[in-house]
XYZ file of C-alpha atoms in Angstrom:
497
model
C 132.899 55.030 107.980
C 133.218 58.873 107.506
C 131.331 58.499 103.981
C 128.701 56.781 105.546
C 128.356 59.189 108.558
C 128.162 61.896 105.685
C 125.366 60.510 104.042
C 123.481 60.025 107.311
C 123.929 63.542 108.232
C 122.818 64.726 104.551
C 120.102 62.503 104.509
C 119.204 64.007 107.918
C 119.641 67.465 106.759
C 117.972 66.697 103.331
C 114.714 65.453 105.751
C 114.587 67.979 107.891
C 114.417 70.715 105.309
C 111.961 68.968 103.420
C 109.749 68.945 106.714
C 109.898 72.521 107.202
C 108.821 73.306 104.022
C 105.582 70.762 104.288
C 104.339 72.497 107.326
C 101.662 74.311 105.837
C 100.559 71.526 103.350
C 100.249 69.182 106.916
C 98.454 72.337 108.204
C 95.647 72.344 105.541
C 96.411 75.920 104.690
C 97.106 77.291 101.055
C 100.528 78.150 100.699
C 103.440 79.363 98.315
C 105.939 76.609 98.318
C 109.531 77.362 99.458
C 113.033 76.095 98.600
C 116.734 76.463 100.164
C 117.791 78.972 101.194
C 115.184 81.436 100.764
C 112.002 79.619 100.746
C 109.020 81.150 99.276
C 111.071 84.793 99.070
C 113.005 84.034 95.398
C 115.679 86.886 94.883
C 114.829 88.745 97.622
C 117.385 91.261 98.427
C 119.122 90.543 95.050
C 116.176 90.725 92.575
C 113.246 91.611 94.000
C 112.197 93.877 96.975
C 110.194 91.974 100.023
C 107.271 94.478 99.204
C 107.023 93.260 95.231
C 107.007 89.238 96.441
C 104.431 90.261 99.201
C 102.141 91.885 96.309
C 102.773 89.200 93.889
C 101.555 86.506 96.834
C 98.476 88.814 97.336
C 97.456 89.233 94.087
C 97.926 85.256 93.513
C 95.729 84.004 96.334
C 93.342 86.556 97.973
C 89.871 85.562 98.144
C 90.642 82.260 98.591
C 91.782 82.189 101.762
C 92.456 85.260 104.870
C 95.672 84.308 104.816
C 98.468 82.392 102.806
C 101.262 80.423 103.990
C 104.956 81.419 102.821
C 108.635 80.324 104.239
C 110.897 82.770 105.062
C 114.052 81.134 104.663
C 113.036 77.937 106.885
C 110.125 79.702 108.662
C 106.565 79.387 108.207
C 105.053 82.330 107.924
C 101.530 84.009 107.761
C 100.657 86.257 104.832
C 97.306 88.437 105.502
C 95.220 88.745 102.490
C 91.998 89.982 104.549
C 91.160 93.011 105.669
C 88.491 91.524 108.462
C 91.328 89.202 109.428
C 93.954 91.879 109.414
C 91.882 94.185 111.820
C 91.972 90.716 114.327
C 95.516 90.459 114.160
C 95.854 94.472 114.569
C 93.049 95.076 116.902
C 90.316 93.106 117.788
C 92.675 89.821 118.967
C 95.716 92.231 119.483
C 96.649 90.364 123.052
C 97.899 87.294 120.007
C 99.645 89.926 118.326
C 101.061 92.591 120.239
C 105.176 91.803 119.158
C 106.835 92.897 115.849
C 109.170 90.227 116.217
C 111.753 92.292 114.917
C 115.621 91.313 116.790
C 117.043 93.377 119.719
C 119.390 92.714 122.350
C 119.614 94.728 125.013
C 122.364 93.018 126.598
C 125.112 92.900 123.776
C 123.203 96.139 122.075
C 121.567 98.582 124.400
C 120.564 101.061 121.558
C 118.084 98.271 119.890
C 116.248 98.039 123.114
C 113.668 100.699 121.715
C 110.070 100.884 121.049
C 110.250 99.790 117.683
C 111.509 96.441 118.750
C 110.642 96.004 122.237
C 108.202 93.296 123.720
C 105.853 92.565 126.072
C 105.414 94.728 129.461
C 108.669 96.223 128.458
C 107.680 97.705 125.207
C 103.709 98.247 127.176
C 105.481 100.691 130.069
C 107.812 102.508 127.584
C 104.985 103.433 125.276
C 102.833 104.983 128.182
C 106.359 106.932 128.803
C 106.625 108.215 125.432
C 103.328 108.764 123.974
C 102.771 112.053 125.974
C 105.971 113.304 124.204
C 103.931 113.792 120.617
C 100.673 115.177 121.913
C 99.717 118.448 120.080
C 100.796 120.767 122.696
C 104.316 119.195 122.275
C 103.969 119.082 118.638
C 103.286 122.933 118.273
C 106.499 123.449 120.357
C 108.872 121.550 118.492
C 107.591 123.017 115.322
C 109.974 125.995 115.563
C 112.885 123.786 115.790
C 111.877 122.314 112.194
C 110.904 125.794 110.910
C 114.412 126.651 111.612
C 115.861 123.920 109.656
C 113.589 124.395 106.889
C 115.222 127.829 106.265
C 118.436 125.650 105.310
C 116.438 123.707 103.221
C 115.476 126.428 100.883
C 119.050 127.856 100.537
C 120.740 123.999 99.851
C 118.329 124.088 96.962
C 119.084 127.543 95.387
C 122.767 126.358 95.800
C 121.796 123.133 94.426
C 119.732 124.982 90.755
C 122.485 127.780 90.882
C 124.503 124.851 89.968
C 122.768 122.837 87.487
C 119.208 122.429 86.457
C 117.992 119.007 87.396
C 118.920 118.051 90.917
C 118.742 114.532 92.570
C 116.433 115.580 95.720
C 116.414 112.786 97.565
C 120.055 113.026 99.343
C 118.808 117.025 100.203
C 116.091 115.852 101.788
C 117.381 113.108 103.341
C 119.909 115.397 104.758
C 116.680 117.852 105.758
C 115.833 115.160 107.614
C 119.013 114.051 109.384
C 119.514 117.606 110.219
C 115.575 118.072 111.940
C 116.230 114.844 114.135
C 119.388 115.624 115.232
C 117.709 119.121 116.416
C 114.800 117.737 117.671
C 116.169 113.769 119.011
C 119.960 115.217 119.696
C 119.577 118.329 120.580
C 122.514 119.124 117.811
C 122.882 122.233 115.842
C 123.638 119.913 112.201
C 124.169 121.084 109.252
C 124.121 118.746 106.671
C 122.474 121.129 104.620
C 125.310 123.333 104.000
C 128.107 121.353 105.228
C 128.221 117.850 102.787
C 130.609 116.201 104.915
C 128.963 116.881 108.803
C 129.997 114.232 111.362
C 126.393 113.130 112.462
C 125.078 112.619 108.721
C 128.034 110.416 107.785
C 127.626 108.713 111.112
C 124.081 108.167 110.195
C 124.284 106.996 106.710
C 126.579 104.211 108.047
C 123.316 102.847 109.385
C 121.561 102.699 105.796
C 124.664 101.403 103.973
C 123.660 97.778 103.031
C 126.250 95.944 102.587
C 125.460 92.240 101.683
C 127.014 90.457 104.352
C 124.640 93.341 106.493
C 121.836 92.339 104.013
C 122.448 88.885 104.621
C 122.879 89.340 108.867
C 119.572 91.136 108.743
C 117.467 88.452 106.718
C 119.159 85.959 109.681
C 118.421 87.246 112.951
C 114.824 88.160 111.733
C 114.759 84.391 110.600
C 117.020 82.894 113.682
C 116.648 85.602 116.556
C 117.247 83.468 119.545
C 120.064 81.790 117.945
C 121.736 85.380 116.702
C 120.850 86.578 120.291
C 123.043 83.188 121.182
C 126.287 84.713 119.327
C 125.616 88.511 120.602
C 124.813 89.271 117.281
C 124.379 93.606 117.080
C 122.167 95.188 114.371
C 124.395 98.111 114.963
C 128.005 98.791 114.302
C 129.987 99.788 117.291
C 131.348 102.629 116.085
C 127.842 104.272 115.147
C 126.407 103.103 118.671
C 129.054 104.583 120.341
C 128.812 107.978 118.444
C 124.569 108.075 119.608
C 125.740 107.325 123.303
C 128.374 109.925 123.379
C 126.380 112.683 121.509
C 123.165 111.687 123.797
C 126.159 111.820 126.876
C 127.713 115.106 126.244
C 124.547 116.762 125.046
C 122.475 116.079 128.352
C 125.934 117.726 130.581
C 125.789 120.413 128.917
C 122.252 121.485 129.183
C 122.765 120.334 132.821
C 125.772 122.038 133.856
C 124.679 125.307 131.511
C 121.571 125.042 132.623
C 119.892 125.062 129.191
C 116.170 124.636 128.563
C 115.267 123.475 124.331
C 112.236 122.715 122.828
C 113.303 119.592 121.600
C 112.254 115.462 121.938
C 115.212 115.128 124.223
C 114.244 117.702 126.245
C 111.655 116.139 126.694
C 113.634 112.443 127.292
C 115.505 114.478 129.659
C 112.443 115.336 132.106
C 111.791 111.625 132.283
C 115.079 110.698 133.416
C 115.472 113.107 135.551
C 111.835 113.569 137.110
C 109.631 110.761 135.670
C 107.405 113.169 134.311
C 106.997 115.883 131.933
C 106.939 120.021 133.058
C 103.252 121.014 133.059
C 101.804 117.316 133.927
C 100.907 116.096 137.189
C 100.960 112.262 135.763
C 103.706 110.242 136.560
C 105.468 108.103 133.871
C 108.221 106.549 135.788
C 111.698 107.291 134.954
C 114.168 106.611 132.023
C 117.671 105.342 132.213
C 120.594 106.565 129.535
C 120.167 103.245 127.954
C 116.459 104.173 127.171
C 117.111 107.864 126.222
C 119.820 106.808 123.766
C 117.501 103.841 122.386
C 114.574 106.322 122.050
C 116.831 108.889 120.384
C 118.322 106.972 117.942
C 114.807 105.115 117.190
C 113.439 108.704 116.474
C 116.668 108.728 113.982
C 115.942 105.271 112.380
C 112.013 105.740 111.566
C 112.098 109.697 110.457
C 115.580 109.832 108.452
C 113.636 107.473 106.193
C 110.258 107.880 106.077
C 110.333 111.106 105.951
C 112.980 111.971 103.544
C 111.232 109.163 100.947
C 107.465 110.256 101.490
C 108.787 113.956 100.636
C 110.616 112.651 97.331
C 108.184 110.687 96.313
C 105.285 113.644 96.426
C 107.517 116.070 94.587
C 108.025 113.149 91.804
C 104.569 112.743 91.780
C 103.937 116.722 91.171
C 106.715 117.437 89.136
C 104.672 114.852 86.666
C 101.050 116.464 87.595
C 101.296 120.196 87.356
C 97.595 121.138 87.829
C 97.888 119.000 91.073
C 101.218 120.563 92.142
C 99.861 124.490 91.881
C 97.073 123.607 93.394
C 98.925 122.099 96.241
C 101.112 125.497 96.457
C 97.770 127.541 96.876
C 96.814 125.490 99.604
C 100.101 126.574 100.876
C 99.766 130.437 100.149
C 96.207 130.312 101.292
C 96.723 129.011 104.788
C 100.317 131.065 105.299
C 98.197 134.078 104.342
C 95.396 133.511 106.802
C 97.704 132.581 109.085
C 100.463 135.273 109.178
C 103.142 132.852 107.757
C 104.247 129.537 108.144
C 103.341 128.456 112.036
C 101.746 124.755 113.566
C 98.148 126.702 112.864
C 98.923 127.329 108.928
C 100.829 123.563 108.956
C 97.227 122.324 110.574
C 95.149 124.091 107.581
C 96.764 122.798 104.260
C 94.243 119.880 103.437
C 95.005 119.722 99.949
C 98.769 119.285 101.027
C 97.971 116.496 103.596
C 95.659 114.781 100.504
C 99.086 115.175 98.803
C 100.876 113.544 101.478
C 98.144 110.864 102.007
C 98.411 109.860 98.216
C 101.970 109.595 98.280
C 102.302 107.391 101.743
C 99.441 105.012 99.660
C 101.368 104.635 96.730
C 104.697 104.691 98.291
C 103.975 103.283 101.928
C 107.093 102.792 103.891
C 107.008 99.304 105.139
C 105.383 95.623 105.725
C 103.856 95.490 109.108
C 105.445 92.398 110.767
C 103.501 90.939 113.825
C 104.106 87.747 116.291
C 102.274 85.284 117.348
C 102.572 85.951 121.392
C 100.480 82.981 122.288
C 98.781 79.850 120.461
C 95.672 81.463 118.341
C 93.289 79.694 117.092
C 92.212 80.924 114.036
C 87.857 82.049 114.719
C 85.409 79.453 112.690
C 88.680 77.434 111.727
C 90.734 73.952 112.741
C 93.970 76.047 112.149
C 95.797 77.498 114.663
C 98.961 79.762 114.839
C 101.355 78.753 117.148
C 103.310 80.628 119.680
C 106.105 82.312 117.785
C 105.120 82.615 114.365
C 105.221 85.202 112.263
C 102.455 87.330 110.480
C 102.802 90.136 107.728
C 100.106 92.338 106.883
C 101.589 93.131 103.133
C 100.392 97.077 103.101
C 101.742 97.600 99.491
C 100.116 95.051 98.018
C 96.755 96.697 100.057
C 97.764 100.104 99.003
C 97.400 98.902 95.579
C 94.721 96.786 95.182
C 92.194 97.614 92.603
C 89.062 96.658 94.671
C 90.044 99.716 97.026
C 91.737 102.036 94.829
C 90.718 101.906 91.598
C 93.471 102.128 88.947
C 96.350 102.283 91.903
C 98.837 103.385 89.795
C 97.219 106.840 89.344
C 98.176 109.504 91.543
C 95.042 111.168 92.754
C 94.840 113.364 96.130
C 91.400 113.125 95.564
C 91.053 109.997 96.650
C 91.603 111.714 100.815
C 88.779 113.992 100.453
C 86.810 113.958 104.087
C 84.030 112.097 101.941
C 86.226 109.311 100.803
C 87.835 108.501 103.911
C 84.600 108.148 105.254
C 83.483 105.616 102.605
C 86.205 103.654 102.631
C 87.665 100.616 105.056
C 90.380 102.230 107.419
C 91.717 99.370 107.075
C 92.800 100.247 103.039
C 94.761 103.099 104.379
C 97.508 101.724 106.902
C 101.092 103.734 106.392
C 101.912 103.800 109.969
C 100.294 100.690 111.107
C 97.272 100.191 113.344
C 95.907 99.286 116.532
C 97.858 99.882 119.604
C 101.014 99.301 118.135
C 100.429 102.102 115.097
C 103.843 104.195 114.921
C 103.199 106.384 118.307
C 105.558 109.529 116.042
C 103.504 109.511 112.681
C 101.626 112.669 113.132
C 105.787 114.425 113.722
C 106.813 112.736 110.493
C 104.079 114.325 108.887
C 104.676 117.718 110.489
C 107.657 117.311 109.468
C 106.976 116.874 106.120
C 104.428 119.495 105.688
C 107.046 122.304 106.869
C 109.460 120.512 104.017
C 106.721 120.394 101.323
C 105.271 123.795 102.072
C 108.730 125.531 102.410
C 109.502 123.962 98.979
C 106.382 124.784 96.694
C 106.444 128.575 98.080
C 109.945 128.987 96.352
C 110.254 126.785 93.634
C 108.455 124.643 90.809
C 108.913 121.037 89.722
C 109.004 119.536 86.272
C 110.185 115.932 84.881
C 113.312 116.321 83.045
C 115.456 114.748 81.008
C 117.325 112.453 83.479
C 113.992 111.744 85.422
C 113.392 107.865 85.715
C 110.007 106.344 84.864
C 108.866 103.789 85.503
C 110.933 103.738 88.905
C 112.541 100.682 89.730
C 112.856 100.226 93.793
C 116.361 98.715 95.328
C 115.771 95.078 96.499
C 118.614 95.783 99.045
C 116.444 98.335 101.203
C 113.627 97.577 103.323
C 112.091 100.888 102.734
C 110.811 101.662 98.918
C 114.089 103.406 97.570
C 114.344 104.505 93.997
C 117.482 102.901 92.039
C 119.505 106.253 91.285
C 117.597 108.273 93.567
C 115.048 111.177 92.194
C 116.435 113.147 89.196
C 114.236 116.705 88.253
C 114.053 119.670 86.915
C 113.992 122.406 90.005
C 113.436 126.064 88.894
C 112.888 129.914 91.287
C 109.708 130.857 91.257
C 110.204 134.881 90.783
């Protein structure tokens, strides 16, 4: 009886899987087969990183179709390979589109209920909120705040050569970076810089340490939301969400009851909770709640520690292996701190070899897979196929950055390539580090401030060369979602007199 009720259920299972992976064969749609567990996605996480698969799915079936099918574990799953059908699922048909689809739950796990996750009206009225918060005018007053922490910057790495020779810069910068949001998002005088074991950095790291049951939690409540939403599954420990709330707690009583005024992002937070609207601006936003401060806060925290910190090691890998590109990069620098009277938001606005620099890097090295939902049923223009509500989409922006027919020979670094002329040529399309359309990352133009005053501060006092422990090729860690070198970024870091 029990063997036989076995069997059934096998049989059952053995059936149902083999549906799932037929849907896009009974769709008419070219697509990459799958298998259990992983479907189309073989080693990812173990082997291969999700941006290397994407590319190799690309370069295996573009121009013969807009878009591929793939299975991420069971779920179908739309691959773009078009750039005309990319801008419909970005732009022009955005209403389809306008979810990541990435998990949150508010209710078990206030601190995911930011903008990089929200949905709907909810994420819609919390982006009108924010947006006003990275204007220029805001920009140019923050800037200060990261000046300040640049200074650190340049005395962790004279520490760091006094030392030894060749340094591994991407933990320094990655601490350059926990130490400007926790300034700017925190309102926290860190100092990760010059103290290695500070509170908030070790509190932060916790949320980059991928463990693989986290690796494995991660891959199943992207795959299985509503049933991980179901068992009050958290992206984030409590221990690190309660150390955001009670930093975001104590640092807005303070200010309140001391009566202190900071050019920071929270300050900024702060005027929304409190007033709905920001000092100098008649328009009214509509008011925040502590849940929504924190959420923005740490949000700020997730998408610069990264980004940031990786786009800056990458560039300096790149120059440390192209000296005529690096010096002329550092007289861009001098030139603008020159003209204007050191290093201020007007110099940081006139370095255009720098930002070609920057530009380069964020092509070769872009920071992640834009991930889109299907909102409601689309059907697909001059096409029988339709996407149903709920399924996914991935615009695979390595795999773009790196295509031949838009950058020819992609492996090359070449700043040139972000001369005004160029850009003008070329699709916008090509270019996509941030995202685009209405849901384009609304803090890009602060990550890039922000790594502009790291840059600059860094080729004024000190030269980069390859040396002996440098890796090349790199080989990226299939266990982060972000490009991240194996062994971090070994070079040779020397004073210029």
């Amino acid at each position: 009886m029990w063997i036989y009720l076995l069997l059934s259920i096998f049989a059952l299972s053995f059936f149902l899987i083999q549906r799932k992976f037929s849907y896009w064969q009974r769709q008419g749609v070219p697509f990459i087969p799958g298998r259990f567990p992983v479907g189309s996605f073989d080693g990812v996480g173990v082997r291969n990183h999700p941006s290397q698969l994407l590319t190799k799915f690309y370069n295996e079936r573009k121009g013969l179709h807009p878009f591929v099918g793939v299975y991420y574990f069971l779920q179908p799953v739309v691959v773009i390979l078009d750039l005309d059908f990319a801008k419909n699922v970005l732009i022009r048909d955005f209403q389809y589109f306008h979810d990541r689809g990435l998990y949150y739950n508010e209710k078990d796990d206030p601190i995911s209920g930011n903008l990089l996750h929200l949905e709907g009206s909810r994420w819609t009225n919390q982006r009108k909120k924010l947006i006003p918060t990275f204007s220029s005018g805001k920009l140019r007053m923050m800037c200060p705040t990261v000046l300040k922490v640049a200074e650190n910057l340049k005395i962790s790495f004279e520490r760091c050569i006094a030392e030894q020779g060749e340094i591994e810069i991407k933990d320094i910068l990655a601490r350059f970076s926990t130490d400007v949001i926790a300034s700017c998002a925190f309102g926290l005088d860190c100092s990760s810089l010059l103290e290695l074991d500070d509170e908030f950095r070790r509190t932060g790291t916790k949320v980059f340490d991928i463990s693989r049951w986290k690796l494995l939690k991660l891959f199943f409540v992207f795959a299985f939301g509503n049933v991980a939403r179901r068992f009050h599954m958290k992206l984030i420990d409590e221990d690190v969400s309660e150390f955001f709330f009670k930093v975001v707690r104590e640092t807005i009583d303070f200010r309140k009851k001391n009566l202190v005024n900071r050019n920071d992002f929270l300050n900024l937070l702060i005027q929304l909770k409190d007033k709905g609207e920001l000092e100098g601006s008649d328009e009214k936003l509509g008011t925040l709640t502590l849940n929504e401060v924190v959420a923005h806060s740490f949000v700020f925290f997730l998408g610069g520690f990264e980004t940031a910190s990786t786009t800056m090691s990458y560039c300096l890998y790149e120059l440390s292996l192209n000296e005529e590109v690096q010096e002329r990069a550092r007289q861009c620098v001098k030139a603008a701190i020159s003209k204007h009277d050191g290093l201020n938001y007007d110099a940081l606005l006139d370095m255009p070899y720098l930002e070609q620099c920057i530009n380069e890097t964020l092509r070769k090295y872009p920071p992640s897979t834009i991930y889109r939902i299907v909102t409601k049923n689309y059907q697909v223009p001059d096409s029988s196929i339709a996407f149903p509500k709920g399924m996914s989409v991935m615009v695979p922006v390595y795999a773009i950055h790196h295509d031949p027919e838009f950058w020819p020979d992609p492996e090359r670094f070449d700043p040139n390539r972000f001369t005004p002329e160029e850009c003008s040529a070329r699709n916008p399309l090509t270019f996509i580090p941030f995202g685009e359309g209405p849901r384009m990352c609304v803090a890009a133009r602060l990550g890039v401030l922000q790594t502009k005053i790291g840059l600059a501060t860094l080729l004024m006092n000190f030269m980069f060369s390859n040396g002996a422990n440098s890796t090349e090729p790199l080989q990226y860690s299939p266990k982060h979602f972000i490009l991240t070198p194996v062994g971090g970024l070994m070079m040779r870091v020397e004073k210029i007199p």
